Amino acid sequence: MNKFTHSFLKPLLGWVGLFLSWEIVVRLKIWPTYIFPSPKRVLMVWWDLLTSGELLPGVFVSLQRLGIGFMIAVCIGTLIGLGLARNKNLKQVFGGLILGLQTLPSICWLPLALLWFGLNEKAILFVVVMGAVLSITVAVEGAVRTIPPMYLRVGKMFKLSRWNIYRRIILPAMLPTFVTGLKQGWAFAWRSLMAGEMLFITAGLGQLLMVGRELNNIAQVMAIMLTIILLGLLIDLLVFGVAERHLHKQWGYIKR
Amino acid sequence: MTSASSAKLQVRNISKVFETKKTKTDVLQDISFEVGSHEVVCLVGPSGCGKSTLFNVISQLDQPTTGTVIHTGRLAMMFQDPALLPWLTVDKNVAFGLDRKQYSKTEMSQLVERYLKIVALEQFGSAYPHELSGGMKQRAALARTLIIEPNIILMDEPFSALDAQTRERLQQFVQTLLQDYPVSIVFVTHDVREAVLLGDRVLVLTKRPAHIRSEYKIDLPRPRRSFDSNLDSYIRSITEQLQAEALLYT
Ligand SMILES: Nc1ncnc2c1ncn2[C@@H]1O[C@H](COP(=O)(O)OP(=O)(O)OP(=O)(O)O)[C@@H](O)[C@H]1O
Ligand SMILES: [Mg+2]
């Protein structure tokens, strides 16, 4: 009961509050409804998009791009991160560069991607990868660097090979921090994807959003926005939340 | 008693200097001793004098600045901290040092079961380290060390964080271990009574930079109990040595 209250009822309260205040603002008639539609209207448009078969293909295309781009970013980012963490020279040479590049909003890579790959899937994938890869690199590097030296000494004491130190000590020891890093990287990938899809017209949620704008259909814009928020929340909760909770329980962290 | 031929471990002229850009810290200064087979050597010395550093050098986790360490057979170290791996169950922690090519899965779990029984943790094999008390963790770490059947065990204050009863039990356990296995032990402790209880010899170290100040041969029959009154004269003179050391150059 208590758990149910904490993890379901209280968050629900926030959403109900949002929709209520939204409804109140609409009823005050400050703006005409074609500029500020009611929640009911938005939900109806959302239902129409869903049943007419426009929404799900868009969701599917976006999630597919996200999945592929994120996987590539995780592989590359993890390798570079491990390399940086274990080799002082690499870190000194490339560390600053990577931090610098990380501050560049990933959508800035789009013009370059369009020139390199043309107007196609690869360009958008490139933007997604660039959005996530550096933050994952930095997270992995930090995760390895902050492994308590004690664990490494246990590995050395038992005369593990270099490869086994990675496999049996470093990788499992960095896992909790790594998952947190992945979560952050995922958020960057998701944002980059949406930005990319809006600027660069192809199927996907970002495009549905722009179509809504072109048709002056604010209700559609809001419906798609809600969809994007909901998807983000679901992935965060179901994928990363579950993984984090499992690890924290195993390691005995107290989570509040 | 410990002629070079029967020695399991020879520590020869070990010095260690920690150097950073600005500072140079002498931690160990020309330390030499030997440990015979089946012998327990206890090291006592002021806090921060370099005992853990000496162990790191002996176990080759760290390089000495000068000197050599020679040992025969397998050497294992028990750290000051139990250092169990939090992502593994107790079973897997205990099995961690076993060579996986050498044993089948069933052999491994039989070994683990046997050693968990030795440290009286047989009911906690599937627990995670954070679910154990401090004493249980240290016992699990002990099982992890013993399971690889080392010839030499370095123990760095393994029982100092434990309550008196658990400590007493583990001290007795170390003594039975000596009867059952041909193992040599180097044991660091702050507790002079513990040193006299367990040691065949006790080496008193100076403050940093540590060198050997004096050596005591403990000629008492085993098994000893910590309340035995024949420990007292040794305890008194070693304590006096340590106190004199603490008063020097302060
Ligand atoms: N990596 C290092 N770099 C510089 N100085 C170090 C390093 N490791 C240890 N020292 C110094 O060496 C000295 C001895 O440390 P050590 O941990 O060996 O002491 P100890 O005798 O085990 O102390 P305790 O009884 O408290 O465990 C300390 O003064 C410490 O500051
Ligand atoms: Mg120490």
XYZ file of C-alpha atoms and ligand atoms in Angstrom:
538
model
C 0.000 0.000 0.000
C 2.718 2.395 1.028
C 4.822 1.529 -2.004
C 1.776 1.956 -4.228
C 1.194 5.409 -2.768
C 4.799 6.418 -3.299
C 5.442 5.123 -6.762
C 2.035 5.540 -8.313
C -0.458 7.737 -6.508
C 1.837 10.672 -5.772
C 3.244 10.974 -9.324
C -0.314 10.664 -10.620
C -1.227 13.646 -8.459
C 1.318 15.735 -10.379
C -0.224 14.820 -13.703
C -3.756 15.454 -12.516
C -2.589 18.820 -11.235
C -1.095 19.682 -14.623
C -4.263 18.800 -16.514
C -6.483 20.581 -13.992
C -4.564 23.855 -14.122
C -4.410 23.542 -17.891
C -8.218 23.176 -17.989
C -8.634 26.160 -15.651
C -6.448 28.385 -17.846
C -8.486 27.352 -20.887
C -11.756 28.133 -19.082
C -10.497 31.597 -18.170
C -10.525 32.262 -21.945
C -7.330 34.298 -21.953
C -6.386 32.954 -25.364
C -8.641 31.608 -28.150
C -8.812 27.780 -28.249
C -7.028 27.530 -31.628
C -3.976 28.936 -29.861
C -4.456 27.204 -26.526
C -6.645 24.105 -26.930
C -8.211 22.307 -23.995
C -6.763 19.057 -22.674
C -9.849 17.231 -23.844
C -9.358 18.467 -27.403
C -5.672 17.456 -27.320
C -6.530 13.996 -26.058
C -9.132 13.632 -28.830
C -6.628 14.629 -31.488
C -4.162 12.211 -29.903
C -6.749 9.427 -30.134
C -7.433 10.316 -33.793
C -3.706 10.196 -34.585
C -3.483 6.827 -32.899
C -6.501 5.255 -34.578
C -5.821 6.709 -38.032
C -2.462 4.910 -37.972
C -0.298 8.043 -38.150
C 1.135 7.990 -34.673
C 2.416 4.448 -34.214
C 4.559 4.285 -37.373
C 6.113 7.598 -36.310
C 6.805 6.259 -32.842
C 8.251 3.097 -34.313
C 10.595 4.934 -36.704
C 11.826 7.235 -33.946
C 12.407 4.412 -31.465
C 14.239 2.387 -34.066
C 16.579 5.267 -34.843
C 17.062 5.877 -31.172
C 17.810 2.218 -30.489
C 20.343 1.821 -33.272
C 22.038 5.170 -32.665
C 22.193 4.622 -28.930
C 23.682 1.139 -29.286
C 26.416 2.460 -31.582
C 27.087 5.303 -29.159
C 27.303 2.906 -26.212
C 29.824 0.661 -27.982
C 32.045 3.507 -29.135
C 31.682 5.529 -25.949
C 32.480 2.578 -23.703
C 35.595 1.659 -25.652
C 36.934 5.220 -25.715
C 35.989 5.719 -22.068
C 37.802 2.566 -20.959
C 40.831 3.563 -22.995
C 40.931 7.043 -21.463
C 40.511 5.715 -17.944
C 43.264 3.146 -18.198
C 45.829 5.127 -20.162
C 47.120 8.397 -18.737
C 48.622 9.539 -22.042
C 45.397 9.067 -23.970
C 43.585 10.987 -21.269
C 46.046 13.857 -21.358
C 45.996 14.100 -25.150
C 42.268 13.663 -25.806
C 40.602 14.471 -22.479
C 40.291 18.206 -23.066
C 39.221 17.725 -26.645
C 36.422 15.389 -25.632
C 35.179 17.685 -22.887
C 35.194 20.538 -25.412
C 33.276 18.558 -27.987
C 30.771 17.520 -25.343
C 29.711 21.129 -24.887
C 28.776 21.364 -28.567
C 24.993 20.863 -28.945
C 24.688 17.750 -31.058
C 22.325 19.342 -33.552
C 25.289 21.417 -34.725
C 26.563 18.221 -36.313
C 23.567 18.092 -38.654
C 24.919 20.359 -41.413
C 28.129 18.349 -41.432
C 26.172 15.088 -41.480
C 24.051 16.277 -44.396
C 27.145 17.168 -46.377
C 28.856 13.890 -45.568
C 25.986 11.439 -45.852
C 23.329 13.345 -47.831
C 19.668 13.557 -46.959
C 19.224 10.084 -45.546
C 18.979 7.870 -42.462
C 22.730 7.873 -41.942
C 22.807 11.607 -41.381
C 20.203 11.447 -38.655
C 21.828 8.415 -37.067
C 25.102 10.301 -37.026
C 23.510 13.154 -35.097
C 22.023 10.734 -32.574
C 25.363 8.986 -32.103
C 27.218 12.282 -31.683
C 24.610 13.392 -29.166
C 25.200 10.449 -26.874
C 28.708 9.177 -27.493
C 30.682 11.861 -25.688
C 28.531 11.896 -22.592
C 28.834 8.102 -22.427
C 32.595 8.362 -22.901
C 32.898 10.837 -20.057
C 30.612 8.750 -17.835
C 32.552 5.536 -18.468
C 35.843 7.262 -17.859
C 34.562 8.630 -14.569
C 33.013 5.299 -13.597
C 36.310 3.465 -14.046
C 38.378 6.154 -12.362
C 36.228 6.095 -9.248
C 36.330 2.328 -8.752
C 37.686 1.823 -5.225
C 41.363 0.779 -5.610
C 40.661 -2.019 -3.133
C 38.766 -4.015 -5.760
C 41.650 -3.772 -8.196
C 44.040 -4.900 -5.480
C 41.902 -7.962 -4.845
C 42.234 -8.805 -8.537
C 45.981 -8.312 -8.483
C 46.365 -10.288 -5.287
C 44.738 -13.287 -6.954
C 47.026 -12.777 -9.958
C 44.262 -12.183 -12.489
C 45.356 -11.492 -16.037
C 44.816 -8.040 -17.531
C 41.819 -9.269 -19.462
C 40.312 -10.869 -16.359
C 40.859 -7.684 -14.359
C 38.655 -5.950 -16.927
C 36.092 -8.705 -17.106
C 35.840 -9.722 -13.469
C 36.653 -6.474 -11.667
C 36.447 -3.294 -13.710
C 33.278 -3.975 -15.701
C 31.138 -5.199 -12.797
C 32.556 -2.601 -10.416
C 31.638 0.275 -12.704
C 28.149 -1.022 -13.491
C 26.042 1.195 -11.191
C 27.790 4.386 -12.320
C 27.744 3.089 -15.879
C 23.958 2.652 -15.876
C 23.539 6.190 -14.590
C 25.817 7.365 -17.407
C 23.820 5.406 -19.966
C 20.639 7.010 -18.714
C 22.146 10.422 -19.252
C 23.475 9.410 -22.671
C 20.070 8.125 -23.604
C 18.479 11.470 -22.744
C 21.016 13.228 -24.978
C 20.326 10.791 -27.813
C 16.591 11.303 -27.512
C 16.930 15.092 -27.643
C 19.295 14.960 -30.598
C 16.928 12.672 -32.437
C 13.962 14.984 -31.953
C 15.980 18.016 -33.031
C 17.247 16.118 -36.050
C 13.814 14.874 -37.078
C 12.370 18.368 -36.881
C 14.974 19.976 -39.080
C 15.304 17.172 -41.495
C 12.034 16.001 -42.959
C 11.547 12.249 -42.717
C 9.161 9.968 -40.915
C 9.267 10.054 -37.119
C 7.780 11.900 -34.180
C 9.767 15.042 -34.898
C 8.209 15.233 -38.318
C 4.676 14.713 -36.992
C 5.366 17.660 -34.743
C 6.377 19.838 -37.693
C 3.372 18.702 -39.725
C 1.171 19.884 -36.870
C 2.874 23.238 -37.036
C 2.426 23.542 -40.806
C -1.266 22.731 -40.530
C -1.580 25.252 -37.707
C -2.904 22.360 -35.645
C -1.768 23.248 -32.160
C -3.706 20.364 -30.677
C -1.632 17.959 -32.794
C 1.602 19.674 -31.728
C 0.636 19.281 -28.098
C -0.516 15.697 -28.571
C 2.833 14.760 -30.102
C 4.689 16.600 -27.359
C 2.784 14.614 -24.776
C 3.673 11.433 -26.640
C 7.351 12.342 -26.614
C 7.254 13.085 -22.889
C 5.402 9.856 -22.167
C 7.849 7.745 -24.183
C 10.791 9.384 -22.454
C 9.251 8.723 -19.073
C 8.483 5.100 -19.899
C 11.983 4.301 -21.121
C 13.529 6.081 -18.182
C 11.354 4.231 -15.695
C 11.130 0.810 -17.272
C 14.585 0.336 -18.753
C 16.982 2.386 -16.649
C 14.916 2.639 -13.513
C 14.559 -1.121 -13.257
C 18.242 -1.727 -13.969
C 19.298 0.871 -11.408
C 16.965 -0.428 -8.758
C 18.205 -3.972 -9.288
C 21.862 -2.941 -8.997
C 21.288 -0.757 -5.975
C 19.512 -3.573 -4.221
C 22.278 -6.039 -5.046
C 25.003 -3.690 -3.881
C 23.053 -2.670 -0.809
C 22.788 1.039 -1.537
C 20.005 2.694 0.355
C 17.695 4.319 -2.097
C 15.102 6.838 -1.082
C 65.354 -22.036 13.952
C 64.686 -20.296 10.636
C 67.716 -21.243 8.640
C 67.614 -19.931 5.083
C 66.878 -23.346 3.677
C 63.634 -23.927 5.590
C 62.440 -20.330 5.207
C 59.161 -19.914 3.319
C 59.551 -16.183 3.069
C 62.692 -14.083 3.065
C 62.478 -10.320 3.272
C 65.855 -8.784 2.578
C 66.874 -5.164 3.116
C 63.548 -3.719 2.042
C 63.338 0.063 1.863
C 60.470 2.063 0.475
C 60.345 5.745 -0.344
C 57.150 7.380 -1.591
C 58.078 10.208 -3.915
C 55.784 12.914 -5.158
C 56.838 16.071 -6.991
C 57.473 17.993 -3.807
C 57.850 15.471 -1.015
C 59.829 12.362 -0.316
C 58.543 10.076 2.430
C 60.742 7.341 3.829
C 58.341 4.648 4.964
C 60.409 1.469 5.268
C 64.073 1.433 6.157
C 66.167 -1.656 5.630
C 63.770 -4.312 6.877
C 64.977 -7.917 6.888
C 63.358 -10.980 8.392
C 62.504 -14.545 7.575
C 59.473 -16.687 8.153
C 59.984 -20.411 8.485
C 57.573 -23.037 7.341
C 54.697 -23.441 9.753
C 55.728 -20.337 11.627
C 53.683 -17.317 12.694
C 55.466 -13.981 12.807
C 53.542 -11.054 14.282
C 54.408 -7.456 13.516
C 53.475 -4.710 15.932
C 54.263 -1.052 15.472
C 52.839 2.445 15.832
C 49.951 3.448 13.582
C 51.109 4.739 10.225
C 54.603 3.317 10.558
C 54.403 1.390 7.285
C 53.030 -2.070 8.061
C 50.485 -2.128 5.257
C 53.127 -0.762 2.918
C 55.433 -3.620 3.871
C 52.672 -6.109 3.081
C 52.032 -4.497 -0.284
C 55.698 -4.896 -1.076
C 55.803 -8.516 0.074
C 52.716 -9.412 -1.944
C 54.124 -7.574 -4.976
C 51.219 -5.171 -5.205
C 53.881 -2.498 -4.830
C 57.565 -2.283 -5.722
C 60.208 -1.769 -3.023
C 62.691 1.056 -3.550
C 65.505 -1.323 -2.657
C 65.692 -4.900 -1.438
C 64.190 -8.224 -2.428
C 61.444 -10.580 -1.348
C 61.774 -14.290 -1.959
C 59.049 -16.779 -1.211
C 58.249 -20.343 -2.098
C 54.738 -21.548 -2.729
C 51.512 -19.621 -2.947
C 51.112 -16.372 -1.071
C 47.813 -14.727 -0.195
C 46.956 -11.544 1.633
C 44.036 -10.603 3.821
C 43.530 -6.887 3.695
C 42.812 -4.563 6.572
C 39.356 -4.149 5.000
C 37.464 -7.367 4.127
C 37.391 -6.144 0.505
C 34.591 -8.449 -0.574
C 33.248 -7.630 -4.012
C 29.750 -6.177 -3.519
C 28.388 -7.444 -6.830
C 29.051 -11.095 -5.990
C 27.284 -13.386 -3.545
C 29.312 -14.782 -0.655
C 29.687 -18.081 -2.551
C 31.172 -16.347 -5.548
C 33.353 -14.097 -3.442
C 34.833 -17.129 -1.722
C 35.421 -18.855 -5.058
C 36.906 -15.706 -6.589
C 40.562 -16.707 -6.362
C 40.128 -20.266 -7.600
C 41.549 -20.983 -11.003
C 38.520 -21.733 -13.154
C 40.459 -23.906 -15.544
C 41.616 -26.142 -12.764
C 38.271 -27.036 -11.202
C 34.906 -28.125 -12.537
C 31.776 -26.335 -11.411
C 30.830 -29.059 -8.943
C 34.351 -29.257 -7.508
C 34.253 -25.506 -7.024
C 30.956 -25.510 -5.197
C 32.119 -28.381 -3.002
C 35.247 -26.449 -2.090
C 33.232 -23.317 -1.394
C 30.859 -25.277 0.797
C 33.735 -26.777 2.731
C 35.430 -23.463 3.415
C 32.183 -21.700 4.264
C 31.642 -24.391 6.854
C 35.126 -23.796 8.246
C 34.302 -20.148 8.881
C 30.753 -21.034 9.981
C 29.005 -19.201 7.166
C 27.436 -22.180 5.437
C 23.997 -20.614 5.621
C 25.044 -17.380 3.966
C 26.413 -18.570 0.642
C 23.751 -16.846 -1.401
C 23.754 -13.593 0.588
C 25.372 -10.428 -0.721
C 28.204 -8.869 1.316
C 26.108 -5.925 2.475
C 23.801 -8.384 4.186
C 26.602 -9.604 6.473
C 27.880 -8.135 9.728
C 31.484 -6.929 9.985
C 32.669 -10.158 11.576
C 30.891 -12.278 8.985
C 32.466 -10.268 6.193
C 35.911 -10.785 7.648
C 35.216 -14.516 7.953
C 34.094 -14.656 4.324
C 37.319 -12.888 3.360
C 39.216 -15.463 5.384
C 37.485 -18.293 3.506
C 38.340 -16.600 0.212
C 41.982 -16.529 1.285
C 42.124 -20.084 2.651
C 40.379 -21.727 -0.292
C 43.366 -21.221 -2.592
C 45.426 -23.160 -0.031
C 48.230 -20.654 0.344
C 51.539 -21.607 1.917
C 51.986 -18.103 3.249
C 49.216 -15.804 4.442
C 49.753 -12.124 5.118
C 47.100 -10.843 7.514
C 46.840 -7.101 7.953
C 44.970 -6.416 11.204
C 42.252 -8.814 10.092
C 40.353 -8.795 13.369
C 40.810 -5.240 14.595
C 37.331 -4.091 13.592
C 35.561 -6.988 15.288
C 33.874 -7.308 18.663
C 35.798 -9.086 21.412
C 33.938 -12.392 21.190
C 34.217 -12.758 17.447
C 37.859 -11.818 17.636
C 38.498 -14.427 20.297
C 36.774 -17.070 18.151
C 38.794 -16.205 15.076
C 42.022 -16.165 17.057
C 41.264 -19.682 18.221
C 40.405 -20.554 14.667
C 43.806 -19.366 13.437
C 45.446 -21.595 16.035
C 43.513 -24.676 14.897
C 44.423 -23.764 11.344
C 48.078 -24.001 12.356
C 47.518 -27.529 13.623
C 45.709 -28.678 10.489
C 47.572 -26.987 7.665
C 51.275 -26.449 6.999
C 50.839 -22.719 6.607
C 53.099 -19.790 7.480
C 51.526 -16.566 8.637
C 52.710 -12.987 8.914
C 50.246 -11.149 11.103
C 50.040 -7.402 11.655
C 48.199 -6.178 14.726
C 47.894 -3.259 17.095
C 46.923 -5.578 19.888
C 50.017 -6.793 21.756
C 48.028 -9.569 23.458
C 46.932 -10.847 20.066
C 50.527 -10.787 18.841
C 51.762 -12.812 21.808
C 48.790 -15.167 21.579
C 49.337 -16.032 17.938
C 53.019 -15.447 17.257
C 55.989 -17.758 17.380
C 57.943 -14.529 17.122
C 56.931 -10.923 17.527
C 58.773 -8.153 15.696
C 58.413 -4.645 17.086
C 58.656 -1.935 14.443
C 59.705 1.657 15.008
C 57.799 4.722 13.936
C 58.050 5.784 10.320
C 60.448 5.106 8.656
C 59.856 1.621 10.033
C 62.689 -0.686 10.874
C 62.828 -3.603 13.252
C 63.388 -2.355 16.782
C 63.381 -5.656 18.619
C 62.385 -9.259 18.260
C 60.731 -11.590 20.793
C 60.592 -15.328 20.615
C 57.390 -16.542 22.265
C 58.232 -19.869 23.846
C 54.791 -20.933 24.988
C 52.938 -24.158 24.261
C 49.888 -24.143 21.992
C 46.981 -23.876 22.015
C 47.158 -20.653 23.978
C 44.217 -18.766 25.396
C 44.158 -15.003 25.507
C 43.642 -14.985 29.291
C 46.614 -17.309 29.962
C 48.756 -15.628 32.591
C 52.021 -16.797 31.032
C 51.407 -14.332 28.167
C 51.639 -11.431 30.568
C 55.401 -11.032 30.930
C 55.800 -10.917 27.137
C 52.933 -8.481 26.817
C 54.490 -6.241 29.464
C 57.904 -5.989 27.862
C 56.585 -5.577 24.293
C 54.185 -2.887 25.460
C 57.082 -1.127 27.166
C 59.032 -1.243 23.916
C 56.106 0.285 22.024
C 55.630 2.978 24.634
C 59.301 3.855 24.529
C 58.991 4.084 20.768
C 56.022 6.433 21.061
C 57.978 8.698 23.416
C 60.978 8.937 21.113
C 61.404 12.125 19.112
C 57.960 13.492 19.889
N 50.867 5.803 -1.997
C 51.432 6.507 -1.009
N 52.022 7.686 -1.262
C 52.599 8.403 -0.278
N 52.613 8.039 1.004
C 52.032 6.885 1.336
C 51.412 6.051 0.360
N 50.912 4.960 0.984
C 51.215 5.108 2.290
N 51.898 6.247 2.504
C 52.406 6.722 3.794
O 53.157 5.676 4.357
C 52.962 5.632 5.751
C 52.666 4.222 6.189
O 51.396 3.842 5.749
P 50.821 2.400 6.070
O 49.433 2.336 5.542
O 51.780 1.398 5.566
O 50.828 2.430 7.661
P 50.364 1.297 8.682
O 51.526 0.993 9.538
O 49.715 0.175 7.963
O 49.293 2.091 9.534
P 48.012 1.531 10.307
O 48.550 0.808 11.504
O 47.257 2.748 10.702
O 47.285 0.640 9.371
C 51.864 6.608 6.081
O 52.449 7.711 6.718
C 51.294 7.016 4.752
O 50.994 8.373 4.762
Mg 47.808 -0.562 7.887
